[in-house]
Structure formats: C-alpha cells, structure tokens
Short mmCIF file of C-alpha atoms in Angstrom, two decimals:
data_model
loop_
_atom_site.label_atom_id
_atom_site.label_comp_id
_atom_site.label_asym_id
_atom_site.label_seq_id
_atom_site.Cartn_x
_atom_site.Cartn_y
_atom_site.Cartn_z
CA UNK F 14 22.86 13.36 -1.69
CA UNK F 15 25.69 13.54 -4.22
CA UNK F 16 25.93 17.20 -5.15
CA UNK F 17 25.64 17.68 -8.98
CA UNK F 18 28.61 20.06 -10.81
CA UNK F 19 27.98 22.26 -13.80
CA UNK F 20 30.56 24.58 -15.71
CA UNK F 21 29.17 27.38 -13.57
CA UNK F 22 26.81 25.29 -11.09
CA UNK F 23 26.40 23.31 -7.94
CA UNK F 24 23.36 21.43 -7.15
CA UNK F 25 23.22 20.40 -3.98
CA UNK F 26 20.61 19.58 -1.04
CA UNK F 27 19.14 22.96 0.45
CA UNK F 28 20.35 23.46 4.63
CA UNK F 29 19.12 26.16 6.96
CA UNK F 30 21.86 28.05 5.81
CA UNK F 31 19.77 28.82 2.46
CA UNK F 32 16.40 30.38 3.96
CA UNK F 33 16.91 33.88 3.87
CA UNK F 34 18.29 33.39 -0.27
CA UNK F 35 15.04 31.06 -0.69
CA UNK F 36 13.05 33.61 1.17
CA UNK F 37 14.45 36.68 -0.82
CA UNK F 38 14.02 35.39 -4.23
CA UNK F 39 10.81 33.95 -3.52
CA UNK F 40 9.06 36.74 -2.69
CA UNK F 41 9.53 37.89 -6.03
CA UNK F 42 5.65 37.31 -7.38
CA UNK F 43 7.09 36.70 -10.74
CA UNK F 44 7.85 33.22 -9.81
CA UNK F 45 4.35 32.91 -7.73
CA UNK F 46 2.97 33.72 -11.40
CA UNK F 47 4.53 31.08 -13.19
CA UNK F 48 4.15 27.95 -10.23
CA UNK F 49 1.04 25.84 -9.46
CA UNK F 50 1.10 25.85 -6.12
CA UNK F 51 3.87 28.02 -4.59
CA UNK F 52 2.10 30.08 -1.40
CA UNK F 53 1.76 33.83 -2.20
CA UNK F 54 2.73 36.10 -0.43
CA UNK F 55 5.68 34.12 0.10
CA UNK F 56 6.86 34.04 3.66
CA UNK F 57 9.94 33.12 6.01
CA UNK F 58 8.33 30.16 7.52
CA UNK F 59 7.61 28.88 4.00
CA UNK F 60 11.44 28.71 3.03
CA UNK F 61 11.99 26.84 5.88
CA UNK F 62 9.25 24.55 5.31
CA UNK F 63 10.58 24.21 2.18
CA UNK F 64 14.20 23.35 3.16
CA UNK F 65 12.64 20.98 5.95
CA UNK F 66 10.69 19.27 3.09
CA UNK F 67 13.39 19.08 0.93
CA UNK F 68 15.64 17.33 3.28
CA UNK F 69 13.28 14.66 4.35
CA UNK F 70 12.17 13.70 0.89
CA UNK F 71 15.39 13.51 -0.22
CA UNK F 72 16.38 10.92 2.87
CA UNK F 73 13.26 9.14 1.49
CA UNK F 74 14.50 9.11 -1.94
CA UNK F 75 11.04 10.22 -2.92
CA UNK F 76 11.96 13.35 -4.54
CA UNK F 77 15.90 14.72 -5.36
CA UNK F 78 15.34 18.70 -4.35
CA UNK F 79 18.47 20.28 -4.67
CA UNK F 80 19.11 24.54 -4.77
CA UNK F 81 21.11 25.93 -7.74
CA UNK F 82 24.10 27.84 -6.82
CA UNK F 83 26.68 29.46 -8.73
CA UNK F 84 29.90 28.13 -8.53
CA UNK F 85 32.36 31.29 -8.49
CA UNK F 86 30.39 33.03 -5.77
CA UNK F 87 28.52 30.30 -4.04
CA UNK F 88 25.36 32.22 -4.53
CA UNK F 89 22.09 30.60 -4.55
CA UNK F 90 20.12 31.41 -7.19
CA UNK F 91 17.45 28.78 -7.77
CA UNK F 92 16.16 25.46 -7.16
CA UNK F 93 15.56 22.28 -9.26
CA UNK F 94 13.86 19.18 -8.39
CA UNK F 95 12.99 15.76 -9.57
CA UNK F 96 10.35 13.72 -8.62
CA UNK F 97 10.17 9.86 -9.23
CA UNK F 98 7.05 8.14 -10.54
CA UNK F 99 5.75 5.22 -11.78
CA UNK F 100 7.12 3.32 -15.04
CA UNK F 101 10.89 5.10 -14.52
CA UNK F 102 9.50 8.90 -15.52
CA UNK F 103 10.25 11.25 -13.51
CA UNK F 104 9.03 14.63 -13.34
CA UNK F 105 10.94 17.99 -13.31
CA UNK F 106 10.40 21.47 -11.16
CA UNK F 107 12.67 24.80 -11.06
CA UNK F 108 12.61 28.27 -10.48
CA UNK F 109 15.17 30.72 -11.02
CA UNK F 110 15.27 34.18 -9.15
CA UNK F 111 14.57 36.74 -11.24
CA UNK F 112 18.17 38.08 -11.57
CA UNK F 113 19.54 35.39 -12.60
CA UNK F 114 17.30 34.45 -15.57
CA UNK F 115 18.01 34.61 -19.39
CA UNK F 116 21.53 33.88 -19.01
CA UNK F 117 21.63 29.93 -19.39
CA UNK F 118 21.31 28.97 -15.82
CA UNK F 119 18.47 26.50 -15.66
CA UNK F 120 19.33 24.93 -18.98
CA UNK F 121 22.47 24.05 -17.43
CA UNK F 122 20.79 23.02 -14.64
CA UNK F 123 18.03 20.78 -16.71
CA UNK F 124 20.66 19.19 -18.85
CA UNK F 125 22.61 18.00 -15.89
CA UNK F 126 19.59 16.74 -13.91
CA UNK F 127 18.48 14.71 -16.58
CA UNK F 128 21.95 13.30 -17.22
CA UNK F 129 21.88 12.39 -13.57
CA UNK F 130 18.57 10.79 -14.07
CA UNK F 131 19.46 8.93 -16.79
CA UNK F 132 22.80 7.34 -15.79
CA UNK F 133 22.68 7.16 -11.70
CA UNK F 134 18.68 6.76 -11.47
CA UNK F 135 17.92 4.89 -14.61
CA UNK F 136 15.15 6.47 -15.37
CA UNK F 137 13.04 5.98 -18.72
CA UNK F 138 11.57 8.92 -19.13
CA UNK F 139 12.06 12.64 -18.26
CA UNK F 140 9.15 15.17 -18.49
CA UNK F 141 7.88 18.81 -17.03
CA UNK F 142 4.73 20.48 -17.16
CA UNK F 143 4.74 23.96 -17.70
CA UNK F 144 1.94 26.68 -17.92
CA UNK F 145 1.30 27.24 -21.54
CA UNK F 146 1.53 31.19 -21.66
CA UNK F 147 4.92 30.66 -20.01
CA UNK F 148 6.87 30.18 -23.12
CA UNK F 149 10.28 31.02 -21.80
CA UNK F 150 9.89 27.78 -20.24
CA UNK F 151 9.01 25.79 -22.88
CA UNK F 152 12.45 27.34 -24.87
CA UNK F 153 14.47 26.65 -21.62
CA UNK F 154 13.57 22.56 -21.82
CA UNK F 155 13.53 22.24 -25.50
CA UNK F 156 17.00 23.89 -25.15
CA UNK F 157 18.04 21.41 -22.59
CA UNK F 158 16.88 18.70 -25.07
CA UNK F 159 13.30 17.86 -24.17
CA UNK F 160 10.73 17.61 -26.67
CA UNK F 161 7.50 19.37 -26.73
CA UNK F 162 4.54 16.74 -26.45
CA UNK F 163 1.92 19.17 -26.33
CA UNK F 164 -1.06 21.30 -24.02
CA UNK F 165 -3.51 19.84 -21.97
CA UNK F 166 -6.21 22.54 -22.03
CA UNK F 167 -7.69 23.64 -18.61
CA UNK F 168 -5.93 20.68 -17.02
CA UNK F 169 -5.01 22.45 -13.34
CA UNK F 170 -6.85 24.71 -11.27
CA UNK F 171 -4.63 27.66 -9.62
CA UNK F 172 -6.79 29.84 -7.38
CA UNK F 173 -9.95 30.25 -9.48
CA UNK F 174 -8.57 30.10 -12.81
CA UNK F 175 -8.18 26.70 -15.01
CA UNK F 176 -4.28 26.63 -15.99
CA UNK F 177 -3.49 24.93 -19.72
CA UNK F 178 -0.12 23.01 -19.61
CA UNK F 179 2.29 22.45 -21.94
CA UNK F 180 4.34 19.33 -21.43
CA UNK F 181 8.10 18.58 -22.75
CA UNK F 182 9.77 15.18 -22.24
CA UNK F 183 13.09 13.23 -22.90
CA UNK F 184 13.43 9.47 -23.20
CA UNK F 185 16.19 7.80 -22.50
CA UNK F 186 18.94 7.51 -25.11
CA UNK F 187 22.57 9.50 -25.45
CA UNK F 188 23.50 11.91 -23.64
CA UNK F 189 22.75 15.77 -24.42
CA UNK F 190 26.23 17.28 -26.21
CA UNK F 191 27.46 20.32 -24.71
CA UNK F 192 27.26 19.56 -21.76
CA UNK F 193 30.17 19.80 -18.77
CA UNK F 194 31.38 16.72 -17.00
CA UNK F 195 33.65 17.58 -14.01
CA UNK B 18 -28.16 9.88 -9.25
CA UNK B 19 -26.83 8.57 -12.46
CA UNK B 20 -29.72 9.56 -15.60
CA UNK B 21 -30.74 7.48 -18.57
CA UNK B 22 -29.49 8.67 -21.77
CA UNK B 23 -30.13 7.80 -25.14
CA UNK B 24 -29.07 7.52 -28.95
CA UNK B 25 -30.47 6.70 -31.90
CA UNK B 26 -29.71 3.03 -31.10
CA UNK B 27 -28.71 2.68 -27.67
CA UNK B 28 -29.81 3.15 -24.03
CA UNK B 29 -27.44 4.27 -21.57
CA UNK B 30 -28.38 2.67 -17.93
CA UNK B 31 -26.89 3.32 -14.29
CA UNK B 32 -24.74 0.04 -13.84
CA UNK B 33 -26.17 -2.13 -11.98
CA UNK B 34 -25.25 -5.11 -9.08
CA UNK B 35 -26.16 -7.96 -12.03
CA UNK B 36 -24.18 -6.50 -14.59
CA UNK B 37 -21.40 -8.82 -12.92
CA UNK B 38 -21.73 -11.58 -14.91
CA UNK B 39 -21.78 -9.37 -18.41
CA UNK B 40 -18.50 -7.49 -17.30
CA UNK B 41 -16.94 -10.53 -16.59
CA UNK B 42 -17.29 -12.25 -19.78
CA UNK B 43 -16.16 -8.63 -21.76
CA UNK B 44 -13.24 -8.49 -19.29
CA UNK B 45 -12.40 -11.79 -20.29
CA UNK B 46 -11.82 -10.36 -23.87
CA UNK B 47 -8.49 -10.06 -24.58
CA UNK B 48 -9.08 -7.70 -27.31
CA UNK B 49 -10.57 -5.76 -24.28
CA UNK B 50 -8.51 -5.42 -21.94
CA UNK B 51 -5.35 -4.92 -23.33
CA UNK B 52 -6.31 -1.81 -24.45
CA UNK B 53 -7.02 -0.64 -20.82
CA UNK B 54 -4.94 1.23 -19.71
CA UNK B 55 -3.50 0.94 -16.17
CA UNK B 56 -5.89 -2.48 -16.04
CA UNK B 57 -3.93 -6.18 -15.00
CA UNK B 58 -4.99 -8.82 -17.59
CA UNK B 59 -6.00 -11.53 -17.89
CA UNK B 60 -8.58 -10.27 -15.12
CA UNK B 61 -8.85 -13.43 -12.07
CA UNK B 62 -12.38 -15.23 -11.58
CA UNK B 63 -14.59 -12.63 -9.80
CA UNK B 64 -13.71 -9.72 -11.92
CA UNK B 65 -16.90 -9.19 -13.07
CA UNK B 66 -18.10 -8.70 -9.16
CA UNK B 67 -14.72 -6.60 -7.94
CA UNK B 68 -15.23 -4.40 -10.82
CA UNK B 69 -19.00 -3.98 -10.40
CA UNK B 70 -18.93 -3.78 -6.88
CA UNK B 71 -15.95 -1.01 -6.85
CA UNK B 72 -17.80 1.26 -9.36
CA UNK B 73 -20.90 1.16 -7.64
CA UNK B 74 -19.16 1.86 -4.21
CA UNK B 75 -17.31 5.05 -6.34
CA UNK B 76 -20.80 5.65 -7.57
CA UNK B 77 -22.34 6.12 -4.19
CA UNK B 78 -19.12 8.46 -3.12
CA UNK B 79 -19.95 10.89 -6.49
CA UNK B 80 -16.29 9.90 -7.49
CA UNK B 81 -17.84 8.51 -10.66
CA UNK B 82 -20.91 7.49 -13.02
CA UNK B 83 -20.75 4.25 -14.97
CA UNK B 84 -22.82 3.69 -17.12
CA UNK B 85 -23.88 0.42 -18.71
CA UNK B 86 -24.31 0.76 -22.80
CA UNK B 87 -27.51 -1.47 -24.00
CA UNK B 88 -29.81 -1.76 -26.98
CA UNK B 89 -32.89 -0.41 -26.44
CA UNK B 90 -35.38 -2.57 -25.27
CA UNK B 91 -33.27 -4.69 -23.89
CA UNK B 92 -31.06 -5.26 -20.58
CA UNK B 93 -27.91 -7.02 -21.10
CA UNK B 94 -24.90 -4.90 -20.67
CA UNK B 95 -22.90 -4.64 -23.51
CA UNK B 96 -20.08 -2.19 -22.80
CA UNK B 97 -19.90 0.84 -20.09
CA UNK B 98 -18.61 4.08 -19.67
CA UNK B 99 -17.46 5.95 -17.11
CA UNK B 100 -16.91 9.68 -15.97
CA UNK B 101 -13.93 9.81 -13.57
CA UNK B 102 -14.13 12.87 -11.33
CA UNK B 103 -11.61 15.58 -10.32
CA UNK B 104 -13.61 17.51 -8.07
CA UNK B 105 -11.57 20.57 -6.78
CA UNK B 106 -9.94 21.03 -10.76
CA UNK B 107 -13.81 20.30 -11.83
CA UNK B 108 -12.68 17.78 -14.25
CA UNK B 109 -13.82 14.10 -15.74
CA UNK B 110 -11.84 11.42 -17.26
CA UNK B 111 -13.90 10.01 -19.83
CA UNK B 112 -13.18 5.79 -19.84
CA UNK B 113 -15.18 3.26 -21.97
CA UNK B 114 -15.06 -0.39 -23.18
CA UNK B 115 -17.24 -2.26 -25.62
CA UNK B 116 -17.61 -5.83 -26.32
CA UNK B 117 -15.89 -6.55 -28.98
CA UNK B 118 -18.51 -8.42 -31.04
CA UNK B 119 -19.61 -5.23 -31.56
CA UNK B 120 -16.30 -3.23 -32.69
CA UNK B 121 -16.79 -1.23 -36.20
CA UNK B 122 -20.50 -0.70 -36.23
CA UNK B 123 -20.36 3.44 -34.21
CA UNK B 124 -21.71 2.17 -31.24
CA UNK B 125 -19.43 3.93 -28.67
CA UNK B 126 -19.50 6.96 -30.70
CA UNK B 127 -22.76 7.04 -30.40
CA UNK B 128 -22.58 6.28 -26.39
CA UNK B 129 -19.72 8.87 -25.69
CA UNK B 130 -21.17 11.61 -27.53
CA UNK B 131 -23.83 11.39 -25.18
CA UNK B 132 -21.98 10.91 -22.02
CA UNK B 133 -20.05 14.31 -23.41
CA UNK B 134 -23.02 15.84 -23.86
CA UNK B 135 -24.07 15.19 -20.12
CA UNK B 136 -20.95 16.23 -18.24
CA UNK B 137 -21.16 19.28 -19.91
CA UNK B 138 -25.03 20.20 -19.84
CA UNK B 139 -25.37 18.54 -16.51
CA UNK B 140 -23.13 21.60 -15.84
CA UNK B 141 -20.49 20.13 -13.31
CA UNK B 142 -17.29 19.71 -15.29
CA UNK B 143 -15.63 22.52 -17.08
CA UNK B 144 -13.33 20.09 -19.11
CA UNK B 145 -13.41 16.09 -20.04
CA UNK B 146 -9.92 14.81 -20.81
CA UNK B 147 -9.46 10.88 -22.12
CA UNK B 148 -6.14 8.76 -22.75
CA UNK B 149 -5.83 6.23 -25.13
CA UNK B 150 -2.99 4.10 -26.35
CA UNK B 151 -1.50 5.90 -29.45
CA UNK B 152 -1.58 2.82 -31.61
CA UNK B 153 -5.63 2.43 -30.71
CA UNK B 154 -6.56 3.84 -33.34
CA UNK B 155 -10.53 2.67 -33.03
CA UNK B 156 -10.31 4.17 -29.57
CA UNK B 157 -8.90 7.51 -30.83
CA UNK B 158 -11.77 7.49 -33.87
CA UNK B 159 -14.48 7.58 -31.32
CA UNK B 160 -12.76 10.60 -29.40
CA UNK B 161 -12.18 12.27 -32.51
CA UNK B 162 -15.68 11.82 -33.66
CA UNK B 163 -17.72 13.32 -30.21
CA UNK B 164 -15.13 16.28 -31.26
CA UNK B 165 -12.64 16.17 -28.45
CA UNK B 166 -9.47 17.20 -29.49
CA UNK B 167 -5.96 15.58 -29.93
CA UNK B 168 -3.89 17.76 -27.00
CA UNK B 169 -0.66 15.97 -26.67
CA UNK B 170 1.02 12.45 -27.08
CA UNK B 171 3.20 11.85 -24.41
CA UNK B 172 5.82 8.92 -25.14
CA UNK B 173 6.49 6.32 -23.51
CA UNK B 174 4.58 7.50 -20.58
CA UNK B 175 3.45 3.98 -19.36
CA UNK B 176 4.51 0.60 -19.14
CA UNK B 177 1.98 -2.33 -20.37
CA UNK B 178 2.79 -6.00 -21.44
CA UNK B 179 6.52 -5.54 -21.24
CA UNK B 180 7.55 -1.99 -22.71
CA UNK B 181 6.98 1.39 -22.46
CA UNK B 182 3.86 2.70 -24.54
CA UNK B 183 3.18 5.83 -26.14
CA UNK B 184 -0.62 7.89 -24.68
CA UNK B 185 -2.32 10.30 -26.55
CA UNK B 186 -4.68 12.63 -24.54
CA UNK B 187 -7.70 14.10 -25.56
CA UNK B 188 -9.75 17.03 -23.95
CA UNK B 189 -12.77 19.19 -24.69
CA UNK B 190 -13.75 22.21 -22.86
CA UNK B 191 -17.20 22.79 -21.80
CA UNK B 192 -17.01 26.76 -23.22
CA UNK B 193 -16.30 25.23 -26.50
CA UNK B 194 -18.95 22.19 -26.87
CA UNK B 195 -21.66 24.57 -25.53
CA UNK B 196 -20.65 27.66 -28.15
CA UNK B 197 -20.83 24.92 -30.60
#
C-alpha cells in the first residue's frame, strides 16, 4: 500500500511498530463512546489484532486501513479506513486520539482518503455513518466535503442500547479545493 | 407461525407452496419488478417456484414472514409482503409488491399498515425500516401513509438498469407507534 501525504500527514499501513501508540490512545474510553464495535476496555492484544487485521485486509484489497501520523514528528495519532462495497461506495472509519482532536487532523485525513478513492480506486460513492449525538463528527465530514443524507433512527445495537446514525456521503465529481497534493 | 391479518378489504395469508404460479405472473410485471430493489429482471421461468420456495425455507428459519395479500373471501394471491429480520439489532425490513392491476386503489396501504401494526404489537421488533427508490413515489405514499417516517435519502447508493439510483429510507420506532 501506497502511503497517502497530507500538508501535515502520512497515511500509511499500521506495522508492529504502532501497538503500543494504538494501544495508548485506545484506551482512552472517549473513543470506545463514539465506535460501534471497538472492545472496551481496550487491551494490548487488541492493537495487535488490530494491526494483524489491518495488514491482511489490506493484502486482500478488501479494506485500505491505514494509521494517521503526523508528518514533523512521525507520531501516530489516529487511524482511517476505507472499506469497499458493492456499486463503487465505499464506506469510511476513523478515530483520532484524544489529543490530537479539534485541530484539523481528520478532515485532512477525510479529504485525502476520498481523493484517493476517487482517482486511484474509482469509486462512485463515498459515505460514513456516524452516531447521531456525535455531532463533532458530522462537522468533521461535512467539512471534508460530504453531505449530510440524514439519521436512521435506532438502526444499530451497541451493548443494550439502539444507536441512531447519521449518514454523510460524497459522489464522485471534482476534487475538494484546499486540499495538499505532494 | 405466521397469523392472519385483516383490513377493511383485504386478508393477509401465510404464503403458501401454490402461490407459485401467482408470483410468477406478478414477477413477470415489468412495472413490478423494476421497482425492486436489489431484484434481477426480467425474472427466468421458475421464478414463481425459487421465490416461493426461498421464502418459505426463510419462513421456517424465523428469518422472515411473507405474507400473501388477498381479497377476502377469496384465495388468489395478489401481492405479498414481507418482514425481513435483524435479530440481534431486533429489527425488520418491511418489503412489499402488488400486482399492478391493482396500483392506485390503497390496497397496500391498507396491507402494510397492518403488517406495521403486527411487528410492533407482536412485540419482537423495536424498529421497522423500508427502502424505496426515491423516484417511487407510489411506493413512498404507502410508507408515508402507515406513518413511517422519511429518515434519510442516500444518493446514488445502488446501481439498477445501468446507473446509480438514489434510496430513500424509512423507519418507525415501536415506542412511537405504540404512544400513538
């Protein structure tokens, strides 16, 4: 996998070399409180997991999973995926550690990972679900040029409580302006 | 164990192994099917049988209930619907089709309000969801009408006779329909 280049971001495929960052920022249960399915308490083993899963679906071109880390410091501060489906959509993940949030990061990050999906997958459509009550989310991909499509009520099940999610999507056409391209 | 239900007009029925011959001729409706979504048309021969023969086997598994729409008194099948489960998010995709000789007279209102009205006091879904195509409008009038809501219209989310078409989901939430 191609690493992707920001103005201050690398994308690039997670390694063993990433767990303990994974692990650390992870742990944090504010990101546990905004993902469907992320384990909680996170542990060790699950970062690794998670960089074993990562590298085998991206061999398998099933999913790109890449980590977000800054360029000037080579710290890794996130993660960002996209997952192909049917009929050229694809569907977006992230989560960004909590010190690194509300400074731009992942709408750099969404802006270049749909201008990668666009051009080098040729995808047709670009979409993420996001839990409704999380709308910092919402602001991040309408900022990163998605459109909000709406809230399907009650639509996922997290634990015992039904989860409504909002959903934002891009279609194919130009390119999002403002954006860095090394 | 799928119930009878009925309407004013209609009788809701379990599908049943005969019913073949009745789906295939509706199937064969182009009118029909192409507002199906997810569904290859023009449907080959033994449709009516596949289709039949898979909902009955989903059925038996309690992955769905079809029912067959008919006017009371009589047995022929004239259009179904079907609840779609989601066990473990304790959902049901609501799904219908009517023959369309019979388009523009409430019929599947009448039908889907009472399906609704069964997930919900049957007591085993918390939420019913249903897609349409955004340009159907007749489709959207009956999910309107059994007052399911408009949630979202996600474009160009699927790809049917050659280009990318726009859905528009509905849902309705069993704490609402029962307060109501």
């Amino acid at each position: 996998m191609i690493p992707l280049h920001t103005e201050r971001l690398q994308l690039r495929l997670p390694t063993a070399n990433d767990i303990d960052a994974i692990y650390t920022l992870l742990s944090d249960p504010s990101i546990a409180a905004n993902m469907l399915d992320l384990p909680h308490p996170y542990q060790r083993s699950n970062a690794q997991a998670f960089v074993r899963y990562a590298q085998q679906a991206t061999r398998a071109q099933t999913e790109n999973i890449y980590v977000i880390e800054t360029r000037a410091t080579a710290t890794v501060i996130g993660s960002i995926s996209l997952d192909k489906r049917s009929f050229n959509i694809a569907e977006i993940g992230y989560w960004m550690g909590k010190p690194y949030r509300s400074q731009g990061y992942t709408t750099e990050a969404v802006r270049r990972i749909i201008r990668f999906g666009f051009a080098e997958l040729g995808l047709n459509r670009i979409q993420a679900y996001f839990f409704a009550h999380n709308t910092a989310s919402r602001r991040v991909l309408e900022k990163a040029g998605m459109q909000y499509e709406g809230v399907l009520r009650e639509h996922f099940r997290k634990g015992d409580d039904y989860m409504s999610v909002g959903i934002c999507a891009v279609l194919c056409g130009p390119p999002p302006v403002n954006d860095y391209a090394p | 164990m799928t119930m009878h239900l009925s309407t004013k007009r209609l009788c809701l029925r379990p599908l049943q192994p005969h019913d073949a011959p009745q789906v295939q001729r509706i199937l064969g409706q182009s009118a029909v099917v192409t507002q199906m979504i997810g569904y290859p048309h023009p449907p080959p021969a033994d449709e009516g049988n596949r289709w039949v023969t898979q909902h009955l086997a989903l059925m038996q598994q309690d992955a769905r209930q079809t029912w067959a729409v008919t006017r009371c008194g009589t047995d022929t099948l004239r259009g179904t619907l079907t609840l779609r489960y989601e066990w473990r998010t304790s959902l049901a995709e609501l799904s219908y089709w009517l023959d369309a000789a019979l388009w523009g007279q409430g019929w599947m209102s009448e039908a889907a309000g009472a399906v609704l009205g069964y997930a919900f006091r049957g007591g085993r879904v918390h939420r019913v969801y249903a897609r349409s195509f955004a340009e159907n409008t007749a489709s959207r009038r009956v999910l309107d009408r059994i007052g399911m809501m408009h949630e979202a219209t996600m474009r160009q989310s699927v790809r049917a006779d050659g280009r990318y078409r726009d859905i528009a989901w509905y849902g309705a939430l069993k704490s609402e329909y029962l307060a109501e």
